mmCIF file of C-alpha atoms and ligand atoms in Angstrom:
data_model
loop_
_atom_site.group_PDB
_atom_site.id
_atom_site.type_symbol
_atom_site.label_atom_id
_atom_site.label_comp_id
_atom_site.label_asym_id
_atom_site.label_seq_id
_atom_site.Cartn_x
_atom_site.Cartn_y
_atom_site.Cartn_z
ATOM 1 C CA UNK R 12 -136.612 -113.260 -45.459
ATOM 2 C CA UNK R 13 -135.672 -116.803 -43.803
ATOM 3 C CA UNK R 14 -136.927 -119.970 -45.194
ATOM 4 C CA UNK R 15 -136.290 -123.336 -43.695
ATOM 5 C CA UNK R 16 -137.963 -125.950 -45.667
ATOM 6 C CA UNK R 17 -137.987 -129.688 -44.569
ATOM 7 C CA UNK R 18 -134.732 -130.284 -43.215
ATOM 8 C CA UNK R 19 -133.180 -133.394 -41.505
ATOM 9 C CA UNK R 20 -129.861 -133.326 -39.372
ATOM 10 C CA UNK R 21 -127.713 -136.321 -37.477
ATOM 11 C CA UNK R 22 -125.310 -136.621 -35.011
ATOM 12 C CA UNK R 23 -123.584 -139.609 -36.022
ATOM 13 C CA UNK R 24 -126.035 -142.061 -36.288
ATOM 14 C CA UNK R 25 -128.591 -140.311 -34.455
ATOM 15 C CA UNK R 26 -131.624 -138.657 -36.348
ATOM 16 C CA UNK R 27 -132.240 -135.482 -34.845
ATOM 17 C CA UNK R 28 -134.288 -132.985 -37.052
ATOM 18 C CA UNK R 29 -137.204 -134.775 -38.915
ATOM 19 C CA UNK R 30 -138.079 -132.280 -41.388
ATOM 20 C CA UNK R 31 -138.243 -128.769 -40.058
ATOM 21 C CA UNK R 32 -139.872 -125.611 -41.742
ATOM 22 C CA UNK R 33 -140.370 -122.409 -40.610
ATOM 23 C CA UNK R 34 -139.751 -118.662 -41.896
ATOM 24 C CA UNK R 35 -139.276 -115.326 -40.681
ATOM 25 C CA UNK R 36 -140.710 -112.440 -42.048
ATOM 26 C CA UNK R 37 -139.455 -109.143 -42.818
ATOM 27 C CA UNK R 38 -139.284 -106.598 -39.392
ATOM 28 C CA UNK R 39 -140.713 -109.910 -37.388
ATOM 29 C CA UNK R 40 -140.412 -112.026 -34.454
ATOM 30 C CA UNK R 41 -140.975 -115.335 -34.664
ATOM 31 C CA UNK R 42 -140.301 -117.757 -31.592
ATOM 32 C CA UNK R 43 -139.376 -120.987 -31.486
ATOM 33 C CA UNK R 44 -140.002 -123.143 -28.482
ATOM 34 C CA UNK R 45 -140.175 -126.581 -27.240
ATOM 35 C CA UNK R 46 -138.792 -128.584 -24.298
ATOM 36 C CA UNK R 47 -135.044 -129.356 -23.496
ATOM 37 C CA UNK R 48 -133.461 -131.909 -26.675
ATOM 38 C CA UNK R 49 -136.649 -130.895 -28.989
ATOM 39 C CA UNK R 50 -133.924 -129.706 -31.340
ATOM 40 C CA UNK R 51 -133.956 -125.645 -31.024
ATOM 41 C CA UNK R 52 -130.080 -125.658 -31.009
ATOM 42 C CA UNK R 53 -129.889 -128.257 -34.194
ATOM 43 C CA UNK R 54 -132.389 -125.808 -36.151
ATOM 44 C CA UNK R 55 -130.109 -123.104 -35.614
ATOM 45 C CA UNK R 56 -126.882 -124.161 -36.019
ATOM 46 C CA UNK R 57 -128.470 -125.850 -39.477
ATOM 47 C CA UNK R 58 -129.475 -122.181 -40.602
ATOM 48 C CA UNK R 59 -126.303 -121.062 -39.324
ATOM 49 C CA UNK R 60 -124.122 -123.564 -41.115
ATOM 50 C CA UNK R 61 -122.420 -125.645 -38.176
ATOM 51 C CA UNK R 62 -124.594 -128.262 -39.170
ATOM 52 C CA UNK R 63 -125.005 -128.966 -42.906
ATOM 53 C CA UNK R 64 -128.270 -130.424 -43.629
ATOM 54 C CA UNK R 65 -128.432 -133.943 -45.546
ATOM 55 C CA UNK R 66 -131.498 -132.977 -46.912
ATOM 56 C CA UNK R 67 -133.780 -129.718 -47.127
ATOM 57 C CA UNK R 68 -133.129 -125.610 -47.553
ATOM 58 C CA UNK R 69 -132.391 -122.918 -45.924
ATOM 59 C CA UNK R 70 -133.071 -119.751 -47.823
ATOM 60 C CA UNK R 71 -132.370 -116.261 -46.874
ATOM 61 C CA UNK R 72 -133.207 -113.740 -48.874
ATOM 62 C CA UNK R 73 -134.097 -115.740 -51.788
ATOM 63 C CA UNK R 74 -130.954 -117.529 -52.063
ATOM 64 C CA UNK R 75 -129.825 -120.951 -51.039
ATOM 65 C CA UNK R 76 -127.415 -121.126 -48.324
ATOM 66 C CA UNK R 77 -127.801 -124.995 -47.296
ATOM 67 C CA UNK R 78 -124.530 -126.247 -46.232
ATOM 68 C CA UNK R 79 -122.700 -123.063 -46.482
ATOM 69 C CA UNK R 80 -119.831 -121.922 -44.396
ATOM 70 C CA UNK R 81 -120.844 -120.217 -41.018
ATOM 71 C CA UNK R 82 -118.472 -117.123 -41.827
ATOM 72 C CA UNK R 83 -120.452 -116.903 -44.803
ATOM 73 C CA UNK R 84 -123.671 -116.968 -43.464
ATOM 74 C CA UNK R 85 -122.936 -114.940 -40.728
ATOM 75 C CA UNK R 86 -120.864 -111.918 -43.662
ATOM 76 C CA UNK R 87 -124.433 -112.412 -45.495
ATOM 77 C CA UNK R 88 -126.153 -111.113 -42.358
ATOM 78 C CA UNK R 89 -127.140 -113.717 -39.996
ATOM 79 C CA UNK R 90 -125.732 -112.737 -36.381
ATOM 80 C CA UNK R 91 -126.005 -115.452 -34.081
ATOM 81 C CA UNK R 92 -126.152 -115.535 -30.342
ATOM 82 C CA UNK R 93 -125.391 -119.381 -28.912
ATOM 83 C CA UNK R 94 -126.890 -120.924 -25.977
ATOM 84 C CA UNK R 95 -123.292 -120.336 -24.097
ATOM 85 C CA UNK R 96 -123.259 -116.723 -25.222
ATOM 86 C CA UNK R 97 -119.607 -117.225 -26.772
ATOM 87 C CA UNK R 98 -117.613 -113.825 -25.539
ATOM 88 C CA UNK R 99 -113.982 -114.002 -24.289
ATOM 89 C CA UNK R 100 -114.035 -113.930 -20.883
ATOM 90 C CA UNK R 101 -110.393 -113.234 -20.871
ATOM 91 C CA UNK R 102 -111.149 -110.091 -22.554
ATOM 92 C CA UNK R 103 -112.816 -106.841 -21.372
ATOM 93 C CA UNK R 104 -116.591 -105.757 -22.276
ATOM 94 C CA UNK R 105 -115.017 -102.879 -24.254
ATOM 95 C CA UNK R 106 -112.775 -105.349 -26.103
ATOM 96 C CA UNK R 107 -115.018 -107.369 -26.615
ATOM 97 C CA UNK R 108 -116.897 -105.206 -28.362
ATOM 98 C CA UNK R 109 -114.607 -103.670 -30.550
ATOM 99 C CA UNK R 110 -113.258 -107.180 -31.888
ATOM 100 C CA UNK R 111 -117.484 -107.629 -32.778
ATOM 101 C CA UNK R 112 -117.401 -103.641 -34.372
ATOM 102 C CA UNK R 113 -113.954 -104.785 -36.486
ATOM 103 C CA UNK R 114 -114.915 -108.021 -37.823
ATOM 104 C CA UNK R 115 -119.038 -106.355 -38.534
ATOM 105 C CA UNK R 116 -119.478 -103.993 -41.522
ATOM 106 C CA UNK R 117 -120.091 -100.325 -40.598
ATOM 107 C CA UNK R 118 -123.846 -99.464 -40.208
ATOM 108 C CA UNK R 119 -126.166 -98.016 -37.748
ATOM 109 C CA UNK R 120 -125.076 -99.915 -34.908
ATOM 110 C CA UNK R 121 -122.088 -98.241 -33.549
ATOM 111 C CA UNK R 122 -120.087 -98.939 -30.356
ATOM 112 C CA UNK R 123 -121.746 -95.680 -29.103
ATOM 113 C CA UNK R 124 -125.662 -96.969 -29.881
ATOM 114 C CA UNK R 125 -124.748 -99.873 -28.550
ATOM 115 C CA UNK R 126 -123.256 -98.559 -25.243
ATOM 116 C CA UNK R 127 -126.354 -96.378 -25.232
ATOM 117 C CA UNK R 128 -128.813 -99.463 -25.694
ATOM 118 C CA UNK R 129 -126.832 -101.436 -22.779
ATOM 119 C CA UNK R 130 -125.795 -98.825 -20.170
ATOM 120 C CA UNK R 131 -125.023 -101.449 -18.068
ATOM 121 C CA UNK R 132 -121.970 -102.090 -20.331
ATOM 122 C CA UNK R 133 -120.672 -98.870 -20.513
ATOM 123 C CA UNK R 134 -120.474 -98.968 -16.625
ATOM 124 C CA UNK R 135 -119.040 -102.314 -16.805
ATOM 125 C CA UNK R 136 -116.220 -101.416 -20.260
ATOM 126 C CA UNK R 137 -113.559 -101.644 -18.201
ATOM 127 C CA UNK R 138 -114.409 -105.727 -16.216
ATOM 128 C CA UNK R 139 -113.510 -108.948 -17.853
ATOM 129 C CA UNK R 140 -116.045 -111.104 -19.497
ATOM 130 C CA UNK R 141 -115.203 -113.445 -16.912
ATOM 131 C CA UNK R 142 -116.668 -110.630 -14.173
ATOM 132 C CA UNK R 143 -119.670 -110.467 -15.870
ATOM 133 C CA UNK R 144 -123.239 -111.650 -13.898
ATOM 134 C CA UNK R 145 -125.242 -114.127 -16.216
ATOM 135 C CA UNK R 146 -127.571 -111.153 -17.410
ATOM 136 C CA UNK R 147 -124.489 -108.865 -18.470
ATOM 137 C CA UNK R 148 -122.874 -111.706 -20.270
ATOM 138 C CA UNK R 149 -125.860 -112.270 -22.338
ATOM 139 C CA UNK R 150 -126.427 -108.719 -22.933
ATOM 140 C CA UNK R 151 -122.873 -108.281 -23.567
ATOM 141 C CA UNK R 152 -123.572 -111.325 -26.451
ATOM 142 C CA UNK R 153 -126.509 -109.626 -27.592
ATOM 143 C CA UNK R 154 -124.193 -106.378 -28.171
ATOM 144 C CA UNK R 155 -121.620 -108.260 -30.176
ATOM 145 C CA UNK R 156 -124.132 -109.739 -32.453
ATOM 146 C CA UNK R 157 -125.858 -106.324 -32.987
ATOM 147 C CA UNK R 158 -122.401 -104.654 -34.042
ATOM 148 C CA UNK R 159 -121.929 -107.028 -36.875
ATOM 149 C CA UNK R 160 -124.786 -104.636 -38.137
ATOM 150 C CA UNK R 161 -126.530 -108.167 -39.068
ATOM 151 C CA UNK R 162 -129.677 -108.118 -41.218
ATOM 152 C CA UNK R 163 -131.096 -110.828 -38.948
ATOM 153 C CA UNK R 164 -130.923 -111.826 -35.503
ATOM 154 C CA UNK R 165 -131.032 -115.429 -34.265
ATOM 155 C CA UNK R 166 -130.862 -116.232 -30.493
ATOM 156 C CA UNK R 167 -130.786 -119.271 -28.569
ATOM 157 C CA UNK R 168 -132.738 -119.152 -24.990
ATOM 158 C CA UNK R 169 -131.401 -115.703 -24.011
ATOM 159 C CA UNK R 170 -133.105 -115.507 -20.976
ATOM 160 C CA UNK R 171 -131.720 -118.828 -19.906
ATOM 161 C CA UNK R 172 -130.454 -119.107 -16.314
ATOM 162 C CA UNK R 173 -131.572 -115.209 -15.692
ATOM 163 C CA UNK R 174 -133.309 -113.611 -13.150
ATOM 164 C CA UNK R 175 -137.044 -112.466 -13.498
ATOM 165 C CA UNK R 176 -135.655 -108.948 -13.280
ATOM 166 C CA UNK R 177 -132.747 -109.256 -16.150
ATOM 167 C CA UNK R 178 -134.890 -110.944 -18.190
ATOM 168 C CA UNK R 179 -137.529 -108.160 -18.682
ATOM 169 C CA UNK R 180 -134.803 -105.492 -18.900
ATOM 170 C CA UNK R 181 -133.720 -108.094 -22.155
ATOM 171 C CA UNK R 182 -137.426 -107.973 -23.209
ATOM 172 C CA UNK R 183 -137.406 -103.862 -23.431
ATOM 173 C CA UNK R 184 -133.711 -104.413 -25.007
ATOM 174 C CA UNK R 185 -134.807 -106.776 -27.693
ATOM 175 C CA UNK R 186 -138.280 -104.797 -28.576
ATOM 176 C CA UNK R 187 -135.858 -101.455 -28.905
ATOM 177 C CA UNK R 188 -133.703 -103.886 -31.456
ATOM 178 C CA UNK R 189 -137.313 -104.924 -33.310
ATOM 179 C CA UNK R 190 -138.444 -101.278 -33.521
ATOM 180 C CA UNK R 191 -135.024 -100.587 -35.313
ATOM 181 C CA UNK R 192 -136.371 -102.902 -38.117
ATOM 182 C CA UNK R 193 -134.523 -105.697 -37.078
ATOM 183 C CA UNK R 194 -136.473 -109.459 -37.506
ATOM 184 C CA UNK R 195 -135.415 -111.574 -35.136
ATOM 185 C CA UNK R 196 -135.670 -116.045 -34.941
ATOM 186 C CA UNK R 197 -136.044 -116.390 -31.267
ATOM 187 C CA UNK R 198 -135.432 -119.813 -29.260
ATOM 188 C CA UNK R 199 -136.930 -119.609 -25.900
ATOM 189 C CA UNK R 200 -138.051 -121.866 -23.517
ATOM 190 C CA UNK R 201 -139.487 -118.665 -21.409
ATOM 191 C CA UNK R 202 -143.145 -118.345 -22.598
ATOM 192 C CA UNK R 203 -143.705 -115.242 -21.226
ATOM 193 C CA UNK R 204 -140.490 -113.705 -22.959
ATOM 194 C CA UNK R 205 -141.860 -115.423 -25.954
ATOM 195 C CA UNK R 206 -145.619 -114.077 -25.742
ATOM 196 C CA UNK R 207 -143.859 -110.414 -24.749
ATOM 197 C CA UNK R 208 -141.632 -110.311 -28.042
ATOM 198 C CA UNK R 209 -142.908 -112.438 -30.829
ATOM 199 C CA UNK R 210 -146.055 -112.249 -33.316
ATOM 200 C CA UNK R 211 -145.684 -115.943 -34.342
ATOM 201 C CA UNK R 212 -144.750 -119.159 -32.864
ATOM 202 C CA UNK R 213 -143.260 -122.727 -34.136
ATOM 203 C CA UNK R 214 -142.992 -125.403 -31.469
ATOM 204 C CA UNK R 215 -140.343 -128.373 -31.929
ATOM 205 C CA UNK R 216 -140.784 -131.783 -30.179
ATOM 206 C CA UNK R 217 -138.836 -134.694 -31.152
ATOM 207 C CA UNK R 218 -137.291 -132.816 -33.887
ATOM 208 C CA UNK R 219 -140.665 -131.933 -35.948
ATOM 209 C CA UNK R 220 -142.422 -129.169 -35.549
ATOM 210 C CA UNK R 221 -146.134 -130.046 -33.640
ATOM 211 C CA UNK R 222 -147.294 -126.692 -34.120
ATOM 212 C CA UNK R 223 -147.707 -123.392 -35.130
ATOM 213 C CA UNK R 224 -149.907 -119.812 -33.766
ATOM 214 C CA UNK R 225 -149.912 -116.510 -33.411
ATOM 215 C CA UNK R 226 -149.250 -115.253 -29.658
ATOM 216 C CA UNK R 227 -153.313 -115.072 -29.295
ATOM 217 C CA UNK R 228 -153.902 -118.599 -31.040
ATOM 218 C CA UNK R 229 -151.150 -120.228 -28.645
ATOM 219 C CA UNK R 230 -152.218 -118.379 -25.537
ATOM 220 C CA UNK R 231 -156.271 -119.529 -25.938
ATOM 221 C CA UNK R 232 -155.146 -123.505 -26.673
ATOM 222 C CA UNK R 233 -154.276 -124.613 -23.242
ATOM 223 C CA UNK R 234 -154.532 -128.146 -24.786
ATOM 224 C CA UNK R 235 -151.104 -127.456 -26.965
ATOM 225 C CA UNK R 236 -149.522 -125.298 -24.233
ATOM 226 C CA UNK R 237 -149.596 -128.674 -21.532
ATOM 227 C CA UNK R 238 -149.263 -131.264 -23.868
ATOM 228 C CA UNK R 239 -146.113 -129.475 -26.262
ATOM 229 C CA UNK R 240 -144.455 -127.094 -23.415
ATOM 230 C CA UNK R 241 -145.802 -129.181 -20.155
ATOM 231 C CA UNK R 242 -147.249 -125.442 -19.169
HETATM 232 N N1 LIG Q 26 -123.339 -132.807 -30.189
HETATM 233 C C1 LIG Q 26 -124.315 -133.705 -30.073
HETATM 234 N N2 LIG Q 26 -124.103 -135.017 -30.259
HETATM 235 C C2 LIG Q 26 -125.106 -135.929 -30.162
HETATM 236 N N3 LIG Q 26 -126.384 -135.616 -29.867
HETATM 237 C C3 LIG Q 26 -126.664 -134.330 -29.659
HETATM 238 C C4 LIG Q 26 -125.660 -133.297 -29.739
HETATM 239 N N4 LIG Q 26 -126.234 -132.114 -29.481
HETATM 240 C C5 LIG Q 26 -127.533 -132.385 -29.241
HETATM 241 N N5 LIG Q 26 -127.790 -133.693 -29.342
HETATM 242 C C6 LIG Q 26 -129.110 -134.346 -29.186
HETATM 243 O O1 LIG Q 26 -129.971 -133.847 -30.198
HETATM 244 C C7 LIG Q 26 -131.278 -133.615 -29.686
HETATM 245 C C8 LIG Q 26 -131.652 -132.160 -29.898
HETATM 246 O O2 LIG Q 26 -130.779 -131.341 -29.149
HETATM 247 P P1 LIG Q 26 -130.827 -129.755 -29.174
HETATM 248 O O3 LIG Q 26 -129.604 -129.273 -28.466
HETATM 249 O O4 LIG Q 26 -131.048 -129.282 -30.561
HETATM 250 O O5 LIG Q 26 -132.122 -129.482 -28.312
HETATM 251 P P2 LIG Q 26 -132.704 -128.115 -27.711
HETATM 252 O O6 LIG Q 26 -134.141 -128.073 -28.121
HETATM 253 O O7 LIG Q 26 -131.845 -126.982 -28.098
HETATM 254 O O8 LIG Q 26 -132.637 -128.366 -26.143
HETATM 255 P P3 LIG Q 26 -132.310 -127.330 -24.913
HETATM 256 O O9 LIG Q 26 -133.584 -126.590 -24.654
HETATM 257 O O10 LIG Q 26 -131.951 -128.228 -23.788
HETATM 258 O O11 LIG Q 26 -131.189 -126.430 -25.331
HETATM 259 C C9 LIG Q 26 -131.237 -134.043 -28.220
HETATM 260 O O12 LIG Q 26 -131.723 -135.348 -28.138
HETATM 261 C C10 LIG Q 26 -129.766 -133.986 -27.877
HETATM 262 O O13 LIG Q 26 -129.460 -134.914 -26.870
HETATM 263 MG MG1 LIG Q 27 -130.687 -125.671 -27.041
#
């Protein structure tokens, strides 16, 4: 379904992404991890057009979408959740949502599936993003992607900064999301929420990726978990 093949990126002057590859299956999880400044963030926001590659592909769905427009990519399908979650705290959960459900096309996630996936939100419709604890902002992120009724889901650490708690509430969130057919490109730096949720796993470090397992293969080979992850 996604197919990155050998790209490169820069900031500037510096050379950040040193010929990346990976893909995502159809109805899959596939995680990708690696330490802080591996270059999670640059892989995604090459796939998801911020970043347009010098060199190398990104194919989705058998076309070529290198260097194209992130509205575009996203309209194709793609819904992206960033590393700083991106909702308007100035905004209510409830408007929030409904600006996501407006700009998405109509499908089978609807405001009310959604406020029935995150109950939490439907207590909280009515409080500003900016009320929001850490773990309803990302679910509150998570819902906003979803109602774009995207075809894929990509998501940058989003158990980041949350409690042990919130993030295995997200873990039973995110499987519900898989079992509804969705494939989902996971960035994590949480093994366990990685091991929990994905089949397959690419790790990044110093922009390349070092390796790549199934959930078994990478659990058994202690030697790649310390030397790639520091685990
Ligand atoms: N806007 C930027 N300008 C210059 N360098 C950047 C920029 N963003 C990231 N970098 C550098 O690029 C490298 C990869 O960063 P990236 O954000 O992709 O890493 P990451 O794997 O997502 O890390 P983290 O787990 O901390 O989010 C790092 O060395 C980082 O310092
Ligand atoms: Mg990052």
């Amino acid at each position: 379904m996604l197919a990155v093949e050998d790209i490169h990126a820069y900031y500037g002057q510096s050379h950040v992404l040193h010929g990346v590859s990976l893909t995502v299956g159809r109805g899959e999880i596939v995680s990708l991890l690696g330490r802080n400044g591996a270059g999670k963030t640059t892989t995604l926001l090459t796939i998801m057009g911020f970043i347009a590659p010098p060199s190398g592909t990104v194919v989705y769905d058998g076309r070529d979408i290198s260097g194209w427009a992130p509205f575009r990519v996203s309209r194709l399908g793609l819904g992206f959740v960033p590393q700083e979650r991106g909702i308007f705290s100035s905004l209510t959960v409830h408007e929030n949502l409904t600006v996501a459900a407006r700009r998405g096309i109509s499908g089978e996630w609807t405001l009310d599936r959604i406020y029935d996936l995150f109950p939490r939100l439907r207590e909280r419709a009515a409080n500003r993003g900016s009320q929001l604890s850490g773990g309803e902002q990302q679910m509150l992120s998570i819902a906003r992607a979803l109602l774009l009724n995207p075809a894929l889901l990509v998501l940058d650490e989003p158990s980041e900064g949350l409690a042990p708690l919130i993030v295995r509430e997200l873990i039973a969130v995110l499987k519900q999301v898989q079992a509804a057919g969705l494939p989902i490109l996971l960035v994590e730096q949480n093994i366990h929420a990685a091991f929990a949720l994905a089949e397959r796993h690419y790790i990044l470090s110093k922009g390349q990726v070092c390796y790549t397992g199934t959930t078994a293969e990478l659990r058994a080979d202690e030697k790649a978990l310390h030397s790639h992850l520091g685990i």
